[in-house]
mmCIF file of C-alpha atoms and ligand atoms in Angstrom:
data_model
loop_
_atom_site.group_PDB
_atom_site.id
_atom_site.type_symbol
_atom_site.label_atom_id
_atom_site.label_comp_id
_atom_site.label_asym_id
_atom_site.label_seq_id
_atom_site.Cartn_x
_atom_site.Cartn_y
_atom_site.Cartn_z
ATOM 1 C CA MET A 15 68.935 87.061 84.922
ATOM 2 C CA GLU A 16 68.580 83.282 84.708
ATOM 3 C CA VAL A 17 71.486 81.093 85.799
ATOM 4 C CA ASP A 18 71.893 77.358 85.234
ATOM 5 C CA VAL A 19 72.988 76.024 88.621
ATOM 6 C CA SER A 20 72.801 72.328 87.765
ATOM 7 C CA LYS A 21 76.487 71.967 86.902
ATOM 8 C CA ILE A 22 77.986 73.697 89.935
ATOM 9 C CA GLU A 23 80.071 71.103 91.755
ATOM 10 C CA PRO A 24 80.069 70.807 95.559
ATOM 11 C CA GLY A 25 82.376 73.485 96.904
ATOM 12 C CA GLN A 26 82.475 75.357 93.600
ATOM 13 C CA LEU A 27 81.720 79.066 93.330
ATOM 14 C CA ILE A 28 80.527 80.681 90.121
ATOM 15 C CA ARG A 29 80.241 84.401 89.491
ATOM 16 C CA VAL A 30 77.571 86.208 87.565
ATOM 17 C CA GLU A 31 76.898 89.903 87.289
ATOM 18 C CA TRP A 32 73.736 91.633 88.454
ATOM 19 C CA ARG A 33 73.299 95.381 88.092
ATOM 20 C CA GLY A 34 77.034 95.779 87.699
ATOM 21 C CA LYS A 35 77.731 93.843 90.898
ATOM 22 C CA PRO A 36 79.356 90.436 91.240
ATOM 23 C CA VAL A 37 76.984 87.771 92.487
ATOM 24 C CA TRP A 38 78.356 84.525 93.823
ATOM 25 C CA ILE A 39 76.605 81.206 93.635
ATOM 26 C CA VAL A 40 78.201 78.451 95.714
ATOM 27 C CA ARG A 41 77.131 74.849 96.117
ATOM 28 C CA ARG A 42 77.789 74.113 99.772
ATOM 29 C CA PRO A 43 78.575 70.509 100.728
ATOM 30 C CA GLN A 44 76.700 68.969 103.635
ATOM 31 C CA GLU A 45 79.665 69.222 106.002
ATOM 32 C CA ILE A 46 79.785 72.976 105.418
ATOM 33 C CA LEU A 47 76.082 73.264 106.195
ATOM 34 C CA ASP A 48 76.498 71.168 109.322
ATOM 35 C CA ALA A 49 79.333 73.408 110.513
ATOM 36 C CA LEU A 50 77.500 76.714 110.076
ATOM 37 C CA PRO A 51 75.795 76.902 113.490
ATOM 38 C CA LYS A 52 78.984 75.967 115.356
ATOM 39 C CA HIS A 53 80.614 79.405 115.303
ATOM 40 C CA ASP A 54 77.593 81.630 115.911
ATOM 41 C CA ASP A 55 79.254 83.030 119.022
ATOM 42 C CA GLN A 56 82.041 84.514 116.864
ATOM 43 C CA LEU A 57 79.686 86.406 114.553
ATOM 44 C CA ARG A 58 78.323 89.924 114.689
ATOM 45 C CA ASP A 59 74.827 89.077 113.459
ATOM 46 C CA PRO A 60 74.462 85.285 113.527
ATOM 47 C CA ALA A 61 70.659 85.357 113.166
ATOM 48 C CA SER A 62 70.758 87.844 110.264
ATOM 49 C CA GLU A 63 68.646 90.399 112.084
ATOM 50 C CA GLN A 64 69.973 93.285 110.002
ATOM 51 C CA PRO A 65 68.064 93.700 106.724
ATOM 52 C CA GLN A 66 70.828 92.350 104.500
ATOM 53 C CA GLN A 67 68.664 89.667 102.865
ATOM 54 C CA PRO A 68 65.111 89.055 101.656
ATOM 55 C CA GLY A 69 62.799 87.454 104.218
ATOM 56 C CA TYR A 70 63.052 84.045 102.549
ATOM 57 C CA ALA A 71 66.812 84.073 103.168
ATOM 58 C CA GLN A 72 66.602 85.102 106.809
ATOM 59 C CA ASN A 73 67.412 81.663 108.148
ATOM 60 C CA GLY A 74 70.437 79.746 109.347
ATOM 61 C CA TYR A 75 71.697 79.185 105.796
ATOM 62 C CA ARG A 76 70.751 82.620 104.461
ATOM 63 C CA SER A 77 69.340 80.919 101.368
ATOM 64 C CA ILE A 78 66.205 79.376 99.898
ATOM 65 C CA LYS A 79 67.670 75.870 99.532
ATOM 66 C CA PRO A 80 70.424 75.141 102.028
ATOM 67 C CA GLU A 81 72.904 73.784 99.500
ATOM 68 C CA LEU A 82 72.897 76.787 97.193
ATOM 69 C CA PHE A 83 74.304 80.049 98.546
ATOM 70 C CA VAL A 84 73.644 83.203 96.543
ATOM 71 C CA ALA A 85 75.217 86.499 97.648
ATOM 72 C CA VAL A 86 76.488 89.817 96.390
ATOM 73 C CA GLY A 87 80.256 89.392 96.417
ATOM 74 C CA LEU A 88 81.126 92.795 97.835
ATOM 75 C CA CYS A 89 82.534 93.458 101.281
ATOM 76 C CA THR A 90 80.191 95.499 103.465
ATOM 77 C CA HIS A 91 83.119 97.616 104.641
ATOM 78 C CA LEU A 92 84.244 99.559 101.551
ATOM 79 C CA GLY A 93 83.147 97.295 98.756
ATOM 80 C CA CYS A 94 86.187 95.211 97.822
ATOM 81 C CA SER A 95 85.505 91.721 96.586
ATOM 82 C CA PRO A 96 86.393 89.115 99.222
ATOM 83 C CA THR A 97 88.358 86.017 98.282
ATOM 84 C CA TYR A 98 86.743 82.604 98.534
ATOM 85 C CA LEU A 99 88.905 80.320 100.661
ATOM 86 C CA PRO A 100 87.297 76.883 100.415
ATOM 87 C CA ASP A 101 90.208 75.097 102.080
ATOM 88 C CA SER A 102 92.451 77.577 103.879
ATOM 89 C CA PHE A 103 90.045 79.805 105.807
ATOM 90 C CA GLY A 104 91.202 78.116 108.995
ATOM 91 C CA GLU A 105 94.298 80.312 108.812
ATOM 92 C CA GLN A 106 91.954 83.268 109.326
ATOM 93 C CA VAL A 107 89.547 81.806 111.858
ATOM 94 C CA GLN A 108 90.731 78.776 113.722
ATOM 95 C CA GLY A 109 88.366 75.851 113.451
ATOM 96 C CA VAL A 110 86.353 77.249 110.537
ATOM 97 C CA SER A 111 87.486 75.493 107.374
ATOM 98 C CA SER A 112 85.876 77.597 104.627
ATOM 99 C CA GLY A 113 84.844 81.204 104.194
ATOM 100 C CA PHE A 114 85.520 84.519 102.527
ATOM 101 C CA PHE A 115 88.382 86.848 103.344
ATOM 102 C CA CYS A 116 88.525 90.462 102.223
ATOM 103 C CA PRO A 117 92.103 91.345 101.245
ATOM 104 C CA CYS A 118 91.545 95.103 101.589
ATOM 105 C CA HIS A 119 91.255 95.383 105.365
ATOM 106 C CA GLY A 120 90.877 91.828 106.578
ATOM 107 C CA SER A 121 87.154 91.339 107.035
ATOM 108 C CA LYS A 122 86.012 87.735 107.346
ATOM 109 C CA PHE A 123 82.728 86.105 106.407
ATOM 110 C CA ASP A 124 81.522 82.554 106.857
ATOM 111 C CA MET A 125 79.942 80.275 104.256
ATOM 112 C CA ALA A 126 76.597 81.989 104.781
ATOM 113 C CA GLY A 127 78.184 85.418 104.267
ATOM 114 C CA ARG A 128 77.900 86.242 107.963
ATOM 115 C CA VAL A 129 80.535 88.639 109.203
ATOM 116 C CA PHE A 130 82.872 87.698 112.027
ATOM 117 C CA GLN A 131 83.450 89.965 115.010
ATOM 118 C CA SER A 132 86.473 92.257 115.337
ATOM 119 C CA VAL A 133 86.775 93.102 111.638
ATOM 120 C CA PRO A 134 86.025 96.409 109.848
ATOM 121 C CA ALA A 135 82.943 95.194 107.949
ATOM 122 C CA PRO A 136 79.817 96.052 109.974
ATOM 123 C CA LEU A 137 77.263 93.826 108.265
ATOM 124 C CA ASN A 138 76.706 90.430 106.708
ATOM 125 C CA LEU A 139 77.040 90.151 102.934
ATOM 126 C CA VAL A 140 73.974 91.198 100.964
ATOM 127 C CA ILE A 141 71.720 88.452 99.616
ATOM 128 C CA PRO A 142 70.055 89.611 96.391
ATOM 129 C CA PRO A 143 66.481 88.757 95.511
ATOM 130 C CA TYR A 144 66.262 85.485 93.591
ATOM 131 C CA TYR A 145 64.039 82.490 93.086
ATOM 132 C CA TYR A 146 64.037 79.027 91.582
ATOM 133 C CA VAL A 147 62.537 78.919 88.101
ATOM 134 C CA ASN A 148 62.987 75.134 88.308
ATOM 135 C CA ASP A 149 65.402 72.760 90.049
ATOM 136 C CA ALA A 150 68.215 73.586 87.632
ATOM 137 C CA THR A 151 67.702 77.314 87.214
ATOM 138 C CA ILE A 152 67.552 80.344 89.432
ATOM 139 C CA LEU A 153 66.607 83.852 88.481
ATOM 140 C CA VAL A 154 68.755 86.493 90.173
ATOM 141 C CA GLY A 155 67.371 89.985 90.646
ATOM 142 C CA ALA A 156 63.713 89.458 91.339
ATOM 143 C CA ASP A 157 61.373 87.882 93.858
ATOM 144 C CA LYS A 158 58.893 85.309 92.700
ATOM 145 C CA GLU A 159 55.871 87.296 93.817
ATOM 146 C CA GLY A 160 56.951 90.666 92.546
ATOM 147 C CA ALA A 161 58.673 92.252 89.564
HETATM 148 S S1 FES B 8 86.649 96.629 102.042
HETATM 149 FE FE1 FES B 8 86.676 94.640 102.898
HETATM 150 S S2 FES B 8 87.667 94.925 104.767
HETATM 151 FE FE2 FES B 8 87.595 96.939 103.951
#
């Protein structure tokens, strides 16, 4: 499925559907990207060692281009859809301004979908396969090389 990402504003999240699942696409501002490495010690899998993403998203941003975050919007605990808290996540994790909070049992994920420690969710959010068709468009659901 092709998605026009050119009009997503900094900090904005849009939702699309892929195989019946919600997929989030978020344009992350530079200050969010700069903050990502600062709370690694509070995460369960900061280096994304578990196979929750394609190889091209196994990096500090969990994305192809740092500014654009693409993830399956389902909690890895029991599959609720976490809430995007662009401004008030600090109430959940002190010192971390933005993230995702799952209302079902309180799991917390950062702006790269990495799960915090001491919550029920065991794994980082899933990153689906995707690639850039051009600068303005991504295709969700397939890798460039393959199908
Ligand atoms: S489903 Fe998200 S914390 Fe349980």
